[in-house]
Coordinates of C-alpha atoms and ligand atoms in Angstrom, one line a residue:
M26 CA 84.3 140.4 34.0
D27 CA 86.3 143.6 33.5
D28 CA 84.4 146.7 34.6
T29 CA 85.8 148.9 31.8
L30 CA 84.7 148.8 28.2
R31 CA 87.6 149.5 25.8
M32 CA 85.9 151.2 22.8
A33 CA 87.1 152.6 19.5
M34 CA 85.4 155.7 18.1
V35 CA 85.1 155.2 14.4
G36 CA 84.3 158.4 12.6
C37 CA 85.6 161.3 14.6
G38 CA 83.3 164.0 13.2
A39 CA 80.4 165.9 14.6
I40 CA 78.4 163.3 16.6
A41 CA 81.7 161.8 18.0
Q42 CA 82.2 165.0 19.9
W43 CA 78.7 164.7 21.5
H44 CA 79.3 161.0 22.3
L45 CA 82.7 161.9 23.8
H46 CA 81.1 164.7 25.9
A47 CA 78.5 162.2 27.2
I48 CA 81.2 159.6 28.1
E49 CA 83.3 162.2 29.9
A50 CA 80.3 163.6 31.7
A51 CA 78.5 160.4 32.8
V52 CA 79.9 157.1 31.4
P53 CA 83.2 156.4 33.2
E54 CA 83.0 152.7 32.4
I55 CA 83.8 153.5 28.8
S56 CA 87.5 154.0 28.0
V57 CA 88.1 155.4 24.5
A58 CA 91.1 153.3 23.4
A59 CA 91.2 154.1 19.7
A60 CA 90.2 157.0 17.4
V61 CA 89.6 156.0 13.8
D62 CA 89.0 158.4 10.9
V63 CA 90.2 158.6 7.3
D64 CA 90.9 162.2 8.1
P65 CA 94.2 162.0 10.1
A66 CA 93.6 165.4 11.8
R67 CA 90.3 164.3 13.2
A68 CA 91.6 161.0 14.5
A69 CA 94.6 162.8 16.0
A70 CA 92.4 165.4 17.7
L71 CA 90.1 162.9 19.3
A72 CA 93.1 160.7 20.3
A73 CA 94.8 163.7 21.9
R74 CA 91.8 164.5 24.0
T75 CA 91.2 160.9 25.2
G76 CA 94.7 159.4 25.3
A77 CA 93.5 156.9 22.7
R78 CA 95.6 155.6 19.8
A79 CA 94.9 157.3 16.4
F80 CA 94.3 155.2 13.3
T81 CA 93.4 156.2 9.7
D82 CA 92.7 152.6 8.7
L83 CA 90.0 150.5 10.3
D84 CA 91.6 147.2 9.5
E85 CA 94.8 148.3 11.2
A86 CA 92.8 149.4 14.2
L87 CA 90.9 146.1 14.4
A88 CA 94.2 144.2 14.2
S89 CA 95.7 146.2 17.0
G90 CA 93.8 144.4 19.7
T91 CA 93.4 147.6 21.7
F92 CA 89.6 147.6 22.0
D93 CA 86.6 145.2 22.2
A94 CA 83.8 147.5 21.0
V95 CA 83.3 150.1 18.3
D96 CA 81.1 153.2 18.2
L97 CA 80.4 153.6 14.4
M98 CA 79.7 157.3 13.5
L99 CA 80.0 157.4 9.8
P100 CA 78.0 158.6 6.7
H101 CA 75.0 156.4 6.1
H102 CA 76.3 154.6 2.9
L103 CA 79.2 153.2 4.9
H104 CA 77.1 151.7 7.7
E105 CA 76.5 148.3 6.2
S106 CA 80.1 147.5 5.1
V107 CA 81.8 148.8 8.2
A108 CA 79.3 147.3 10.7
I109 CA 79.5 143.9 9.1
R110 CA 83.3 144.2 9.0
C111 CA 83.4 145.0 12.8
L112 CA 80.8 142.3 13.7
D113 CA 82.8 139.7 11.8
A114 CA 85.9 140.8 13.6
G115 CA 84.1 139.9 16.9
M116 CA 83.5 143.5 18.1
H117 CA 80.6 144.7 20.1
V118 CA 79.0 147.3 17.9
L119 CA 77.1 150.5 18.5
L120 CA 76.0 151.8 15.1
E121 CA 74.6 155.3 14.6
K122 CA 71.2 155.7 13.1
P123 CA 69.9 155.0 10.5
M124 CA 71.1 151.4 10.7
A125 CA 71.5 151.6 6.9
P126 CA 69.6 153.5 4.2
T127 CA 67.7 150.4 2.9
V128 CA 65.8 147.6 4.6
E129 CA 67.8 145.0 2.7
A130 CA 71.1 146.4 4.0
C131 CA 69.6 146.5 7.6
E132 CA 68.6 142.8 7.2
R133 CA 72.1 141.9 6.2
I134 CA 73.6 143.7 9.2
L135 CA 71.0 142.1 11.5
A136 CA 71.9 138.7 10.1
A137 CA 75.6 139.4 10.7
A138 CA 74.8 140.5 14.3
R139 CA 72.8 137.3 14.9
S140 CA 75.8 135.2 13.9
T141 CA 78.1 136.7 16.6
A142 CA 77.9 136.6 20.4
G143 CA 78.6 140.3 20.7
V144 CA 76.2 143.1 21.5
F145 CA 74.8 145.0 18.6
M146 CA 72.9 148.2 19.2
V147 CA 71.6 151.0 17.0
A148 CA 72.3 154.4 18.5
E149 CA 68.8 156.0 18.5
N150 CA 69.3 158.4 21.4
A151 CA 65.6 159.5 21.4
Q152 CA 65.0 156.2 23.3
Y153 CA 66.9 157.8 26.2
W154 CA 65.7 161.4 25.9
P155 CA 64.6 162.4 29.4
E156 CA 61.6 164.5 28.3
V157 CA 60.4 161.7 26.1
L158 CA 60.7 159.2 28.9
L159 CA 58.8 161.5 31.3
V160 CA 55.9 161.9 28.8
R161 CA 55.8 158.1 28.3
D162 CA 55.5 157.6 32.1
L163 CA 52.8 160.3 32.4
L164 CA 50.8 158.7 29.5
E165 CA 51.1 155.3 31.2
Q166 CA 49.7 157.0 34.4
G167 CA 46.8 158.3 32.4
A168 CA 47.8 162.0 32.9
I169 CA 45.8 163.2 29.8
G170 CA 43.2 160.4 29.6
E171 CA 42.9 158.6 26.2
V172 CA 45.5 159.8 23.7
I173 CA 43.7 161.4 20.7
T174 CA 46.6 162.7 18.6
A175 CA 50.1 164.1 18.7
R176 CA 52.4 166.4 16.8
A177 CA 56.2 166.1 16.4
C178 CA 57.9 169.2 15.0
S179 CA 61.6 169.6 14.2
F180 CA 62.0 172.8 12.3
V181 CA 65.7 173.6 12.7
P182 CA 68.4 175.8 11.2
P183 CA 71.5 174.1 9.8
L184 CA 73.9 173.6 12.7
E185 CA 77.5 174.5 11.7
E186 CA 78.9 171.2 13.0
F187 CA 76.5 169.1 10.8
F188 CA 76.2 171.3 7.7
G189 CA 79.3 173.5 7.8
A190 CA 81.5 171.4 5.5
E191 CA 82.1 172.7 2.0
Q192 CA 80.3 169.6 0.5
P193 CA 78.4 168.0 3.4
W194 CA 77.7 164.3 2.7
R195 CA 74.2 164.9 4.1
F196 CA 73.5 166.9 0.9
S197 CA 74.1 163.8 -1.2
K198 CA 71.3 161.4 -1.6
A199 CA 73.7 158.6 -2.5
A200 CA 75.6 159.1 0.8
A201 CA 72.6 159.9 3.1
G202 CA 69.9 157.8 1.5
G203 CA 67.5 160.7 1.6
G204 CA 67.2 164.0 3.5
V205 CA 65.9 165.2 6.8
V206 CA 63.4 162.3 7.4
I207 CA 65.9 159.5 7.2
D208 CA 68.5 161.5 9.1
A209 CA 67.5 163.5 12.2
G210 CA 63.8 162.7 11.6
S211 CA 64.3 159.4 13.4
H212 CA 64.6 161.3 16.7
W213 CA 61.1 162.6 16.3
I214 CA 59.6 159.4 14.9
R215 CA 61.0 157.2 17.8
P216 CA 59.1 159.1 20.5
L217 CA 55.9 158.9 18.6
R218 CA 56.3 155.1 18.4
M219 CA 57.2 155.0 22.1
W220 CA 54.0 156.8 23.0
L221 CA 51.4 155.7 20.4
G222 CA 52.5 152.2 19.5
E223 CA 53.8 151.1 16.1
M224 CA 53.3 153.4 13.1
T225 CA 51.2 151.5 10.5
E226 CA 50.8 153.9 7.6
T227 CA 51.6 157.4 6.5
V228 CA 50.8 160.0 3.9
A229 CA 53.5 162.7 3.3
A230 CA 54.5 165.6 1.1
L231 CA 58.2 166.5 0.7
G232 CA 59.9 169.8 -0.2
H233 CA 63.3 171.0 -1.0
P234 CA 63.5 174.5 0.5
F235 CA 67.2 174.2 1.6
P236 CA 69.6 175.2 -1.2
G237 CA 72.0 172.5 -2.3
M238 CA 70.4 169.5 -0.5
E239 CA 69.5 166.7 -2.9
G240 CA 67.3 164.9 -0.4
E241 CA 64.1 166.4 1.1
S242 CA 64.7 169.3 3.5
L243 CA 61.0 169.5 4.4
C244 CA 58.4 166.8 5.2
R245 CA 54.9 167.2 6.4
A246 CA 53.3 163.8 7.1
L247 CA 50.2 162.3 8.8
C248 CA 51.0 159.0 10.5
R249 CA 48.5 156.5 11.7
F250 CA 49.5 154.3 14.7
E251 CA 48.3 150.8 15.7
R252 CA 46.2 152.0 18.6
G253 CA 44.3 154.3 16.3
A254 CA 45.8 157.7 16.9
V255 CA 46.9 159.8 13.9
A256 CA 49.8 162.1 14.5
V257 CA 51.5 164.9 12.6
F258 CA 55.2 164.7 11.8
D259 CA 56.8 167.9 10.6
V260 CA 60.5 168.3 9.9
M261 CA 62.4 171.0 8.1
L262 CA 65.9 172.1 7.7
A263 CA 65.1 175.7 7.5
P264 CA 66.8 178.1 5.1
G265 CA 65.8 181.1 7.2
P266 CA 65.1 182.2 10.8
L267 CA 62.4 180.5 12.7
G268 CA 59.9 181.3 15.5
P269 CA 59.4 179.0 18.5
D270 CA 57.3 175.9 18.3
P271 CA 57.0 173.0 20.8
L272 CA 59.0 169.9 19.8
F273 CA 56.1 167.7 20.7
R274 CA 52.5 167.9 21.9
V275 CA 50.4 164.9 22.8
T276 CA 46.7 165.6 23.1
G277 CA 44.4 163.4 25.2
S278 CA 40.7 163.3 26.2
E279 CA 41.6 165.1 29.5
G280 CA 44.5 167.4 28.6
E281 CA 47.8 167.8 26.9
L282 CA 51.5 167.2 27.4
V283 CA 53.9 169.5 25.6
I284 CA 57.7 169.3 25.3
E285 CA 59.1 172.7 24.6
G286 CA 62.4 173.4 22.7
I287 CA 64.2 174.3 25.9
G288 CA 63.5 170.9 27.4
R289 CA 60.5 171.9 29.6
V290 CA 57.7 169.4 29.9
K291 CA 54.3 171.0 30.5
H292 CA 51.0 169.3 31.6
F293 CA 47.7 170.9 30.8
D294 CA 44.5 169.5 32.3
G295 CA 41.2 170.6 33.9
A296 CA 43.0 171.4 37.2
E297 CA 45.7 173.4 35.5
P298 CA 44.3 174.7 32.2
R299 CA 47.2 177.2 31.9
G300 CA 49.6 174.3 32.3
I301 CA 52.2 173.5 34.9
V302 CA 55.8 172.5 34.4
V303 CA 56.2 168.8 35.3
G304 CA 59.8 168.3 34.3
Q305 CA 62.9 169.8 32.7
G306 CA 65.1 167.6 30.6
N307 CA 68.1 168.0 28.4
Y308 CA 68.5 166.5 24.9
L309 CA 72.2 166.0 25.4
Q310 CA 71.5 163.6 28.3
S311 CA 70.0 161.2 25.9
Y312 CA 73.5 160.3 24.7
E313 CA 74.6 159.6 28.2
G314 CA 71.8 157.1 28.6
E315 CA 72.5 155.5 25.2
L316 CA 76.2 155.0 25.9
A317 CA 75.6 153.8 29.4
D318 CA 73.1 151.3 28.1
F319 CA 75.6 150.0 25.5
A320 CA 78.4 149.7 28.2
S321 CA 76.0 147.8 30.5
A322 CA 74.9 145.4 27.8
V323 CA 78.5 144.5 27.1
L324 CA 79.9 144.5 30.6
H325 CA 76.9 143.1 32.5
G326 CA 74.7 141.4 29.8
T327 CA 71.7 143.7 30.5
P328 CA 69.2 143.9 27.7
P329 CA 69.3 147.3 25.9
A330 CA 66.2 149.5 26.2
A331 CA 65.5 148.8 22.6
G332 CA 66.8 146.0 20.4
P333 CA 68.4 146.9 17.1
E334 CA 65.5 145.7 15.0
V335 CA 63.3 148.4 16.6
A336 CA 65.3 150.9 14.5
L337 CA 63.9 149.4 11.4
G338 CA 60.7 151.2 12.3
E339 CA 62.1 154.7 11.8
L340 CA 63.7 153.6 8.5
R341 CA 60.5 152.0 7.3
A342 CA 58.5 155.1 8.2
A343 CA 61.0 157.3 6.3
L344 CA 60.8 155.0 3.2
A345 CA 57.0 154.9 3.4
M346 CA 56.9 158.7 3.5
Y347 CA 59.2 158.8 0.4
R348 CA 56.9 156.4 -1.4
S349 CA 53.8 158.4 -0.4
H350 CA 55.3 161.6 -1.8
E351 CA 55.5 159.8 -5.1
T352 CA 52.2 158.0 -5.1
K353 CA 50.3 160.8 -3.3
R354 CA 48.5 158.1 -1.3
W355 CA 48.7 156.5 2.2
E356 CA 51.5 154.0 2.2
S357 CA 51.9 151.1 4.6
V358 CA 55.0 151.3 6.8
W359 CA 55.4 147.5 7.2
Ligands
NAD412 N1 72.0 160.6 17.1 C1 72.2 161.9 16.7 O1 71.7 162.8 17.3 C2 73.1 162.1 15.5 C3 73.4 163.4 15.2 C4 74.3 163.6 14.1 C5 74.7 162.6 13.4 N2 74.3 161.3 13.7 C6 74.7 160.1 12.9 O2 76.1 159.9 13.1 C7 76.7 159.5 11.9 C8 77.8 160.5 11.5 O3 77.3 161.8 11.4 P1 78.2 163.1 11.6 O4 77.3 164.2 11.7 O5 79.1 162.9 12.8 O6 79.1 163.1 10.3 P2 80.6 163.8 10.1 O7 80.7 164.0 8.7 O8 80.7 165.0 11.0 O9 81.6 162.7 10.7 C9 81.8 161.5 10.0 C10 83.3 161.2 10.1 O10 83.6 159.9 9.5 C11 84.8 160.0 8.8 N3 84.9 158.9 7.8 C12 84.3 158.9 6.6 N4 84.6 157.7 6.0 C13 85.3 157.0 6.9 C14 85.8 155.7 6.9 N5 85.7 154.9 5.8 N6 86.5 155.2 8.0 C15 86.7 156.0 9.1 N7 86.2 157.3 9.1 C16 85.5 157.8 8.0 C17 84.8 161.4 8.2 O11 86.2 161.8 7.9 C18 84.2 162.2 9.4 O12 85.2 162.7 10.3 C19 75.6 159.4 10.9 O13 75.1 158.1 10.9 C20 74.5 160.4 11.4 O14 73.2 160.1 11.0 C21 73.5 161.1 14.8

């Protein structure tokens, strides 16, 4: 089989730049053959950088026969229709998270994927986040004994590239399906699931501190996991300046593992009660792992680190948090 994957980037906005950077840095087996965006300037800019052909119409791009795979990086309400269109056209599909904003839409996409021979992956880059993988390895080695609890915290200011537009689609509940939980929250939920097992139930309170955003811009939730641990999940799109806070802490019977915002992983135990640095990662490398995994699945038939149905877990967790905010009770995730 060919050792190059000819791929179209569909949606040439913010995350496309990060994917492109990852491909240029570390995934030479992907050749960007087409740049597709309804905004001609965006398609043209990405095409100019990669030598790809620019398209403003997906059907025209699919008919061109210039690529075998698509990387779909579109607002959430378009995921279902575009993913199914590409799967039906015989494409290998990498679809940005969330798979879709409803479980029913996800089931329809999964059914379409099952009926084709191509690779279908949901782009949950946290699955490849180096610091998260290091913590998973250390937990498996018993570095902190029995896990008691964990905390995931993503309090962030609005990055210009994601929120800079005059009317960001993220501010529309109809386009995004919710707010910060269904969007970037998935990157904090996936690690908790990787470390603690499946999330079974949650109780959450939502808030709207960020002006103009229809969906929640704050969520504070307790989440119970199948192995018994209860973790805290805190996310906020902050309207003002923030102090430092670790991204994650996992607390065990014999110590603690902490992932700091700058990518440093620290281990605290009886021998090192002040903590020692056991690793240094970089969030952006998670995209390299994700795209390399997709290319390998297509070119070599290797199983992806996580099948697409795993991504249902983050969506179900988000929807359970939304229900819990309304009912003011614990809500089952599954
Ligand atoms: N994994 C991550 O870390 C991460 C980070 C940001 C965004 N995302 C995901 O990536 C996706 C896109 O987010 P973004 O921030 O890049 O959005 P964006 O608005 O910056 O980019 C989306 C692009 O899609 C284009 N577009 C809209 N409708 C189209 C259509 N019908 N056909 C072709 N192009 C169309 C827009 O013109 C725009 O350029 C979302 O699913 C989001 O959740 C993931």
